[in-house]
mmCIF file with all atom_site columns, C-alpha atoms and ligand atoms in Angstrom:
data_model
loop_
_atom_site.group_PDB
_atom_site.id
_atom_site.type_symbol
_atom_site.label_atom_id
_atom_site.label_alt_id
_atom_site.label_comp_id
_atom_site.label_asym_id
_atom_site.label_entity_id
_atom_site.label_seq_id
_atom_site.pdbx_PDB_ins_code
_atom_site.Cartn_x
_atom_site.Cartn_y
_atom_site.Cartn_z
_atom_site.occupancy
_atom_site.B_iso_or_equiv
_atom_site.pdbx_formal_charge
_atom_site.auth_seq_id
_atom_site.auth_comp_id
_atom_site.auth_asym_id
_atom_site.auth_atom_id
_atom_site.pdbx_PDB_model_num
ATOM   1   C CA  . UNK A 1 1   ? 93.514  153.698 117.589 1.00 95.00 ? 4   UNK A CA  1
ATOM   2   C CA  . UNK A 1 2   ? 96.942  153.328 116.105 1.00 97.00 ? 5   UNK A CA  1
ATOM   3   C CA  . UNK A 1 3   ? 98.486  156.770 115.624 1.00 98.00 ? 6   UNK A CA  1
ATOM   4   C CA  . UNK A 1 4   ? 102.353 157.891 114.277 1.00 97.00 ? 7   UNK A CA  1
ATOM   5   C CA  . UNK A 1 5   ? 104.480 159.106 116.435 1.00 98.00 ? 8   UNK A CA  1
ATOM   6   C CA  . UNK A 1 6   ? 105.245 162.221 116.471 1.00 96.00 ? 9   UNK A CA  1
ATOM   7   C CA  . UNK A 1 7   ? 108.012 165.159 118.463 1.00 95.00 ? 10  UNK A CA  1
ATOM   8   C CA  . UNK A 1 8   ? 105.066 165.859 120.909 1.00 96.00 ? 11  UNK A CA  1
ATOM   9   C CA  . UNK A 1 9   ? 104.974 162.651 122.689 1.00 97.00 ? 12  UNK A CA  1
ATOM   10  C CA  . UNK A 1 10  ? 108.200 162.168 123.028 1.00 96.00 ? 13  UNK A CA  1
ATOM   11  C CA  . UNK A 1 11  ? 108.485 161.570 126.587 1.00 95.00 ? 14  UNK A CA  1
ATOM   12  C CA  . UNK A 1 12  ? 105.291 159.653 126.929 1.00 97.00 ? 15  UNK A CA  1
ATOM   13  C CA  . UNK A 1 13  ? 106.902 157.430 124.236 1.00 97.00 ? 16  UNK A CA  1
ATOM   14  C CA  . UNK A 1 14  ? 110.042 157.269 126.400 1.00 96.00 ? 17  UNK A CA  1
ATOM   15  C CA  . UNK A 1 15  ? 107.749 156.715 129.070 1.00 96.00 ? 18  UNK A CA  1
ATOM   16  C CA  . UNK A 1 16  ? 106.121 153.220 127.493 1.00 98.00 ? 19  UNK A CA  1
ATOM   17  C CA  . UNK A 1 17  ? 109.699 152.377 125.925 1.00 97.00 ? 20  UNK A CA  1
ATOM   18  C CA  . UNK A 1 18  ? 111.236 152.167 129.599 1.00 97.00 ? 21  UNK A CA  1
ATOM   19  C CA  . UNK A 1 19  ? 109.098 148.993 130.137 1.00 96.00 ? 22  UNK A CA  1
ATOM   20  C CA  . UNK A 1 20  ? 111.167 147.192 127.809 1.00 96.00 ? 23  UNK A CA  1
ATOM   21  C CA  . UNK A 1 21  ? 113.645 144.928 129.769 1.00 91.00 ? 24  UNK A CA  1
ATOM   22  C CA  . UNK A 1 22  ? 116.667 146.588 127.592 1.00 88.00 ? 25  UNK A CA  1
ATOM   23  C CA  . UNK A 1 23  ? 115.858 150.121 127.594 1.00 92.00 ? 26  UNK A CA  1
ATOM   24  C CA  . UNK A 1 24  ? 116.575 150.579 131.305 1.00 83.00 ? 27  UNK A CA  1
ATOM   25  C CA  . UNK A 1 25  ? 118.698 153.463 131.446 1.00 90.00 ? 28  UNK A CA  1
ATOM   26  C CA  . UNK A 1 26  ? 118.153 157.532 130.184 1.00 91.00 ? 29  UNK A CA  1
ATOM   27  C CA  . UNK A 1 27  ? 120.657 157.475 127.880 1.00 92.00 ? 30  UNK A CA  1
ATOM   28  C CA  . UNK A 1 28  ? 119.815 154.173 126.155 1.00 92.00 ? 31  UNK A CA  1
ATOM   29  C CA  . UNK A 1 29  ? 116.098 155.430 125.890 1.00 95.00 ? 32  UNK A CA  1
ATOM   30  C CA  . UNK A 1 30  ? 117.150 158.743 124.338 1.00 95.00 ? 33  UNK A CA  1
ATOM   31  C CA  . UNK A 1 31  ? 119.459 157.219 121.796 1.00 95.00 ? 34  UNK A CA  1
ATOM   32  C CA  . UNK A 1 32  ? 116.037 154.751 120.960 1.00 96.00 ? 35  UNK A CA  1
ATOM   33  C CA  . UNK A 1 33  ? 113.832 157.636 120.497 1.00 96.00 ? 36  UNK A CA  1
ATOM   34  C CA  . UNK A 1 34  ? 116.559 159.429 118.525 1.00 96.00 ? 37  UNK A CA  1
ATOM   35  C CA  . UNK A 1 35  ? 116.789 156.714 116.351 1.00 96.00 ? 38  UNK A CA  1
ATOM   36  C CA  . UNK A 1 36  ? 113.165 156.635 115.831 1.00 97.00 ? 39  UNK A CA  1
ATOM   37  C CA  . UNK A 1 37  ? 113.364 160.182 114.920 1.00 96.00 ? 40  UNK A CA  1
ATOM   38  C CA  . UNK A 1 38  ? 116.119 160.294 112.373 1.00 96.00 ? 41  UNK A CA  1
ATOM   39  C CA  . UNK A 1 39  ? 116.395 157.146 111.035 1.00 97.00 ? 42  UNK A CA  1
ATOM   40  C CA  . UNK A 1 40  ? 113.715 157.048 107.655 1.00 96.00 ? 43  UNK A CA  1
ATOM   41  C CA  . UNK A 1 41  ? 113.574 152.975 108.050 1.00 98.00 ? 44  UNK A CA  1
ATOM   42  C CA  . UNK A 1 42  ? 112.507 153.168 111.955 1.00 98.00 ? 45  UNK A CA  1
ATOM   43  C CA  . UNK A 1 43  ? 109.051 153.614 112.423 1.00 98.00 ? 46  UNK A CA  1
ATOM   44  C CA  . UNK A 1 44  ? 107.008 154.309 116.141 1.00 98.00 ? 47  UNK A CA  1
ATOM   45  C CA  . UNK A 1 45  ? 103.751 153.865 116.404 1.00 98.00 ? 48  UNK A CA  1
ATOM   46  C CA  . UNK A 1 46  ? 101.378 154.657 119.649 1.00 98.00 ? 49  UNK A CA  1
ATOM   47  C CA  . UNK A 1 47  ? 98.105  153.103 120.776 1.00 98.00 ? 50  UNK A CA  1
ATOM   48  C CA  . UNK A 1 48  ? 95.566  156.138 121.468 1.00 97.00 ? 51  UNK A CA  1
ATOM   49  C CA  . UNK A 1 49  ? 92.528  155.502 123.679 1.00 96.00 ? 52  UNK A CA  1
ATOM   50  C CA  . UNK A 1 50  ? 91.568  158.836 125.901 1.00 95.00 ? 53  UNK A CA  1
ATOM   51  C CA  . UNK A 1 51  ? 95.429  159.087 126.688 1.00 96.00 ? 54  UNK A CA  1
ATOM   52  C CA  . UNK A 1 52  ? 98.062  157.118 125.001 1.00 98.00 ? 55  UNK A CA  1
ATOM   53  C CA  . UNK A 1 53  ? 99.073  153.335 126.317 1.00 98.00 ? 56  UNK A CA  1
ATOM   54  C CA  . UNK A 1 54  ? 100.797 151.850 124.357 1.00 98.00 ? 57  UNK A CA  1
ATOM   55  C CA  . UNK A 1 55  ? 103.842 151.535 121.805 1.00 98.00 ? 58  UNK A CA  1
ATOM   56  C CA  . UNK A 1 56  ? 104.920 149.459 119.124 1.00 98.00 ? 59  UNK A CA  1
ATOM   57  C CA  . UNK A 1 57  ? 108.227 150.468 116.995 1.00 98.00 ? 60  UNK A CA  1
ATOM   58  C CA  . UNK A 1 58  ? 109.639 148.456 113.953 1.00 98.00 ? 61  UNK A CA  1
ATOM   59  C CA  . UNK A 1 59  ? 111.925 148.945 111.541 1.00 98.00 ? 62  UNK A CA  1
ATOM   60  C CA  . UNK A 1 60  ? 111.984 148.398 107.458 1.00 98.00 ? 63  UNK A CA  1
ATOM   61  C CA  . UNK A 1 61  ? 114.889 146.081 106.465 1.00 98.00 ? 64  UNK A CA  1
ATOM   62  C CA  . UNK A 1 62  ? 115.353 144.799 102.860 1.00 98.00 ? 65  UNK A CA  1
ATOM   63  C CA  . UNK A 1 63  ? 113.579 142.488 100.969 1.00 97.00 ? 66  UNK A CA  1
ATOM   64  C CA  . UNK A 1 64  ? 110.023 143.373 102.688 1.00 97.00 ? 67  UNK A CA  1
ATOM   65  C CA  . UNK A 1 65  ? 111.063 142.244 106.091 1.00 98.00 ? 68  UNK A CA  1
ATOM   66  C CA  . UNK A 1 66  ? 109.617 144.167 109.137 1.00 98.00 ? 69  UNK A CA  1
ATOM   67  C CA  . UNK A 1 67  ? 111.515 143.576 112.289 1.00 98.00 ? 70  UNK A CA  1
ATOM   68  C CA  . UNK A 1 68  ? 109.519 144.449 115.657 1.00 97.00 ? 71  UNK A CA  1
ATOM   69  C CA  . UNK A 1 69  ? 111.756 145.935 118.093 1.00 97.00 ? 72  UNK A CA  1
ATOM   70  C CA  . UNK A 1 70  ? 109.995 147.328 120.727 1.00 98.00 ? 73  UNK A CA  1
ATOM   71  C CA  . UNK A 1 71  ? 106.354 146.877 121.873 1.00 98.00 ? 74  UNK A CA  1
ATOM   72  C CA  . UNK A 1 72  ? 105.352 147.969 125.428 1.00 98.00 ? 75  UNK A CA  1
ATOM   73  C CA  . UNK A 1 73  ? 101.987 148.995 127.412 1.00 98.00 ? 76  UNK A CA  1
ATOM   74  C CA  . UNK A 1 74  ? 101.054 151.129 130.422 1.00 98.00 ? 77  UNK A CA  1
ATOM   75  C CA  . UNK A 1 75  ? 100.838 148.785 133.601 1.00 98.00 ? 78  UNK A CA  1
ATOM   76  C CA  . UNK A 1 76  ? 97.580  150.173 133.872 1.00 98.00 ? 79  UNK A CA  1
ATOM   77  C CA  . UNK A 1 77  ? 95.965  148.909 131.164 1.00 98.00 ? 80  UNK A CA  1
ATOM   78  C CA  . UNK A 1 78  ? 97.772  145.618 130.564 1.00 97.00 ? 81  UNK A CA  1
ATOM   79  C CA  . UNK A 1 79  ? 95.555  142.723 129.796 1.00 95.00 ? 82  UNK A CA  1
ATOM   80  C CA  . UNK A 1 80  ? 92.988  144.557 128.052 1.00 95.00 ? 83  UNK A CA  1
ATOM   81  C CA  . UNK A 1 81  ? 94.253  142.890 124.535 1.00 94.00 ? 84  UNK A CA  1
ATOM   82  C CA  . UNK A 1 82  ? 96.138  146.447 123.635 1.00 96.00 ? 85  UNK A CA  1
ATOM   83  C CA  . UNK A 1 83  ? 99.356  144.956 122.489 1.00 96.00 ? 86  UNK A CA  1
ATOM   84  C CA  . UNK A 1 84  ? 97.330  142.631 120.407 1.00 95.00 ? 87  UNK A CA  1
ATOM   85  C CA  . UNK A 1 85  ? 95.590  145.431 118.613 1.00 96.00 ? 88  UNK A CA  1
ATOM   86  C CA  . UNK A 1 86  ? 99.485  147.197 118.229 1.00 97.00 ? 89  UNK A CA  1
ATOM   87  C CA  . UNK A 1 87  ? 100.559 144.208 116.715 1.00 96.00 ? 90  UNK A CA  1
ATOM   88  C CA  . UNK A 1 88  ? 97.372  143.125 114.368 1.00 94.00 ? 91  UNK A CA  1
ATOM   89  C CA  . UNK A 1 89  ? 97.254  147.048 113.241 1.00 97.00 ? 92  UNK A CA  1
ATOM   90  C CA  . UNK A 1 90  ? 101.027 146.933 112.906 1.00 97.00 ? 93  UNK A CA  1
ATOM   91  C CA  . UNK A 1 91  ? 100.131 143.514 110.411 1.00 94.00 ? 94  UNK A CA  1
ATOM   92  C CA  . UNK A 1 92  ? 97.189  145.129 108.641 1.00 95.00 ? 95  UNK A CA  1
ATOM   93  C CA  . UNK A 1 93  ? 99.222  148.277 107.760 1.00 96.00 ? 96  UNK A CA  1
ATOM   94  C CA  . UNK A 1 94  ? 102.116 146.280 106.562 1.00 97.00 ? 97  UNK A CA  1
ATOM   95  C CA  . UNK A 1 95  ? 100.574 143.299 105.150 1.00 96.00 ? 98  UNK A CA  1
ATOM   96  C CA  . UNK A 1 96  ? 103.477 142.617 102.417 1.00 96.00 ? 99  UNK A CA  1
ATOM   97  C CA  . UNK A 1 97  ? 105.749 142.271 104.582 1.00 97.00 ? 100 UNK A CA  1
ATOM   98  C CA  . UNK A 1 98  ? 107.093 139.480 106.109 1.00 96.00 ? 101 UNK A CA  1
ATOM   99  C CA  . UNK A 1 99  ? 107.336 140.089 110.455 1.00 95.00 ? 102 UNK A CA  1
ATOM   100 C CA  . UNK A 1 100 ? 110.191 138.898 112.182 1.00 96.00 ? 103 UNK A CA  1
ATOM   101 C CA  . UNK A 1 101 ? 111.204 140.156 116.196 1.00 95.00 ? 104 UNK A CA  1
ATOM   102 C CA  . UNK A 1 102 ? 113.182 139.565 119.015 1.00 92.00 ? 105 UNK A CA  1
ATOM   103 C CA  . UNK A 1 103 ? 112.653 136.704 121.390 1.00 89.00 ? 106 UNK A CA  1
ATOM   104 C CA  . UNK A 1 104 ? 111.184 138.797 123.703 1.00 89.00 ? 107 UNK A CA  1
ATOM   105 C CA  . UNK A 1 105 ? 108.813 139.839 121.888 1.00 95.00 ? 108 UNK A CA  1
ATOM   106 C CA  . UNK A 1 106 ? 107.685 136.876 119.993 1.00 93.00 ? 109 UNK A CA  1
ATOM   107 C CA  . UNK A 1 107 ? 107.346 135.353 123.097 1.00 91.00 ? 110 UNK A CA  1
ATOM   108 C CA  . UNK A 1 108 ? 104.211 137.525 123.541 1.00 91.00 ? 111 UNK A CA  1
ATOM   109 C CA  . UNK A 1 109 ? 103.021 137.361 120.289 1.00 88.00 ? 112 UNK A CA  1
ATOM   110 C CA  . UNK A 1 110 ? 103.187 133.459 119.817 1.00 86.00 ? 113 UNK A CA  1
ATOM   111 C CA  . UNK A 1 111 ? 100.931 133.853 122.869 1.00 84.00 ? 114 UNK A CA  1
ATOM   112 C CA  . UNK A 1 112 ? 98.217  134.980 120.329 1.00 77.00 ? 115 UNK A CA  1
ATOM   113 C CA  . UNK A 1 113 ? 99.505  134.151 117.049 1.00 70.00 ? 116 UNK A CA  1
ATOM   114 C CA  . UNK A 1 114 ? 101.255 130.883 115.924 1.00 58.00 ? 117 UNK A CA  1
ATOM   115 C CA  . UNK A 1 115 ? 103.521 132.078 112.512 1.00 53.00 ? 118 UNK A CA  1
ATOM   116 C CA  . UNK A 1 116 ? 106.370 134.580 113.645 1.00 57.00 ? 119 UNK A CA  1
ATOM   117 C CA  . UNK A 1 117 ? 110.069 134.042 112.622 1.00 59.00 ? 120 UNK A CA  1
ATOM   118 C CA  . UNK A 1 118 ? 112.696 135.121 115.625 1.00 63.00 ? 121 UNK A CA  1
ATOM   119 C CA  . UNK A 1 119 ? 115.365 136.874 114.678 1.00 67.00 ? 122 UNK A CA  1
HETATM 120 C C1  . LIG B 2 .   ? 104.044 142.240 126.965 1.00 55.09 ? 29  LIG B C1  1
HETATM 121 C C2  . LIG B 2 .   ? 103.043 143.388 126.976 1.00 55.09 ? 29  LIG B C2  1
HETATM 122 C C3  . LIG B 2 .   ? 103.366 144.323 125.827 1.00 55.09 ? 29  LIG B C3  1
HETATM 123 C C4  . LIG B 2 .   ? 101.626 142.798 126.802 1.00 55.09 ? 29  LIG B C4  1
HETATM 124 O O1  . LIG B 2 .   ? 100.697 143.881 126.705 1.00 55.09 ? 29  LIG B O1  1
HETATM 125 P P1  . LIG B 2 .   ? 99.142  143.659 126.952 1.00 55.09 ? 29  LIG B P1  1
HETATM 126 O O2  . LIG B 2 .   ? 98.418  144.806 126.334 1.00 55.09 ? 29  LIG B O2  1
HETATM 127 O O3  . LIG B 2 .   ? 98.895  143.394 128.389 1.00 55.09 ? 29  LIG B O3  1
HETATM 128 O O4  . LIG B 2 .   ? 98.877  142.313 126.112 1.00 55.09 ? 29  LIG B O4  1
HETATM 129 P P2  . LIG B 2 .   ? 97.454  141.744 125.670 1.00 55.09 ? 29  LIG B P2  1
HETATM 130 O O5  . LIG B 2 .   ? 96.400  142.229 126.600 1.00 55.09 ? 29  LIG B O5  1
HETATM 131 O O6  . LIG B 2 .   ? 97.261  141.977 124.208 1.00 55.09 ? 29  LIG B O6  1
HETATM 132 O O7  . LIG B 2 .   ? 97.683  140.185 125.878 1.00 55.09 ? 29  LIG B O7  1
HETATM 133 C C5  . LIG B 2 .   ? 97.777  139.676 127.179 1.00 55.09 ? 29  LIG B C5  1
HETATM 134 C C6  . LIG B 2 .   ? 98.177  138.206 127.134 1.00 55.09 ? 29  LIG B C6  1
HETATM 135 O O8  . LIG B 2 .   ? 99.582  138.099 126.803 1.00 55.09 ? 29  LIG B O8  1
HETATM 136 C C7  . LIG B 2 .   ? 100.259 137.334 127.813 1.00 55.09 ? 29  LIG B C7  1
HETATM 137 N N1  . LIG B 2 .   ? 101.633 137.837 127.951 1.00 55.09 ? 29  LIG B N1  1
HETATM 138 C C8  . LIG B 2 .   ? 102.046 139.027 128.449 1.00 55.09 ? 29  LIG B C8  1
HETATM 139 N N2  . LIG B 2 .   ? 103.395 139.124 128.382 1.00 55.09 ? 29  LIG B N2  1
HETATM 140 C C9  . LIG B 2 .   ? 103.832 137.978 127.811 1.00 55.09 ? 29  LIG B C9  1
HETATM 141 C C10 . LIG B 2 .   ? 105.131 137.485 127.475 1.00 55.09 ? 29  LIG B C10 1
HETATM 142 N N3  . LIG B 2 .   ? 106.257 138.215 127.695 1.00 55.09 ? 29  LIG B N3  1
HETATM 143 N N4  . LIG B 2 .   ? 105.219 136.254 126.880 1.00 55.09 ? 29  LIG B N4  1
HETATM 144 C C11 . LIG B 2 .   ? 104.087 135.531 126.631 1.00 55.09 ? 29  LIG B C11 1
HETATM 145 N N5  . LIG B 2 .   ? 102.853 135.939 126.928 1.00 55.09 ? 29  LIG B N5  1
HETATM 146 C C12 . LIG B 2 .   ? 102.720 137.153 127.520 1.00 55.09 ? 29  LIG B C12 1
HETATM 147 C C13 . LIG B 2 .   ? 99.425  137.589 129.074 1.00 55.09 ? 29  LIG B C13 1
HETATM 148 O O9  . LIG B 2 .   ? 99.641  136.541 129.995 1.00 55.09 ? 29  LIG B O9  1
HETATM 149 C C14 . LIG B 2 .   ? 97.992  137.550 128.497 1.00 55.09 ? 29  LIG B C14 1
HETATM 150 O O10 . LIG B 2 .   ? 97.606  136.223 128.270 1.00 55.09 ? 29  LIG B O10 1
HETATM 151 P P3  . LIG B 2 .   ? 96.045  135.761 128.308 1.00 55.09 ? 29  LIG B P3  1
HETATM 152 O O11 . LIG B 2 .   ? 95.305  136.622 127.324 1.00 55.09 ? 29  LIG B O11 1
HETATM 153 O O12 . LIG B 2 .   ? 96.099  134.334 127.883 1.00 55.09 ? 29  LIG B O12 1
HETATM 154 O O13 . LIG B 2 .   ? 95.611  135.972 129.711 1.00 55.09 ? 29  LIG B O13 1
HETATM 155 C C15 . LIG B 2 .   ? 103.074 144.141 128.336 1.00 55.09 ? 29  LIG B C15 1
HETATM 156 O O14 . LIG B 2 .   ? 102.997 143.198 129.379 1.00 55.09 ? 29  LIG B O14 1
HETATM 157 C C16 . LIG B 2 .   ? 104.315 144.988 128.529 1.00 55.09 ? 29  LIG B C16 1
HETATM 158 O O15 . LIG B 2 .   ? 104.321 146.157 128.148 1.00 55.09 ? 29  LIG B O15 1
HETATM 159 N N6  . LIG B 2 .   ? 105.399 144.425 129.120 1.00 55.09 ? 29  LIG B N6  1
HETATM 160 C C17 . LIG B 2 .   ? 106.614 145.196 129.338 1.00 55.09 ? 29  LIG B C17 1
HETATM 161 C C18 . LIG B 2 .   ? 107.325 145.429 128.044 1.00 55.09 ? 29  LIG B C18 1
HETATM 162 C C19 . LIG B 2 .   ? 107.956 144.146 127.525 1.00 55.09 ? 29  LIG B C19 1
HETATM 163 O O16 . LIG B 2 .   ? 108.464 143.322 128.267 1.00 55.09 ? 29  LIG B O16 1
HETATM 164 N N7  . LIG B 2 .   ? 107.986 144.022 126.162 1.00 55.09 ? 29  LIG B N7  1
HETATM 165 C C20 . LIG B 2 .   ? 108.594 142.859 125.560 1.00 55.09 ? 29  LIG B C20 1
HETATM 166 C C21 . LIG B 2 .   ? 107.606 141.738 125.368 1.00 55.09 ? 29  LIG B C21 1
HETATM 167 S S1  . LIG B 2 .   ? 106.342 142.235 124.191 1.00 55.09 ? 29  LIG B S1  1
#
């Protein structure tokens, strides 16, 4: 279940955002989260089974354009099609917008889907 991040999870969040191969160091990851928090166009969003595993954050540009800049999953429950269900849920919520990422990311995600603009 896709659930909005809020002050409470903070360092779980941090926790799934320190998988990300540029968010390596403390004081990068706390400026990320801070970002998140204060910043009205960033949005995080966490993916709740009994604990939470998972983490997709985007943020709202102009012109309808959603840009996916982090998405990340507990090593323990990779492969079990969770970042899928980020991404899809992050589509479904947003669907009038158009997604664009990093190539990082849409590495993964032309893995399952075929129609993603790179930044
Ligand atoms: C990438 C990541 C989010 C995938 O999460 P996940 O929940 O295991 O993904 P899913 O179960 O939905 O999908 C797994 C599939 O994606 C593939 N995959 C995983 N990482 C990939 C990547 N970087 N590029 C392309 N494909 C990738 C897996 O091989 C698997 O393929 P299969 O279904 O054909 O066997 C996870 O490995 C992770 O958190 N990595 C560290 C963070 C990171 O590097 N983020 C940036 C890339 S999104």
């Amino acid at each position: 279940m896709l659930i909005r991040y809020k002050k409470t999870y903070e360092k779980i969040a941090m926790g799934l955002l320190s998988f990300m191969p540029n968010e390596k160091n403390v004081k990068s990851l706390v400026n990320t989260i801070k970002d998140y928090e204060t910043n009205e166009d960033n949005h995080l969003f966490l993916w709740k089974l009994d604990d939470i595993v998972g983490i997709i954050g985007i943020q709202l540009l102009p012109d309808q354009v959603l840009l996916i800049k982090h998405l990340s999953v507990n090593p323990s429950f990779r492969n079990q099609g969770i970042a899928t269900a980020l991404y899809d849920a992050i589509r479904n919520q947003y669907t009038d917008y158009t997604i664009i990422t990093t190539s990082e990311i849409a590495s993964f995600i032309e893995h399952c889907h075929s129609s993603l603009k790179v930044l």
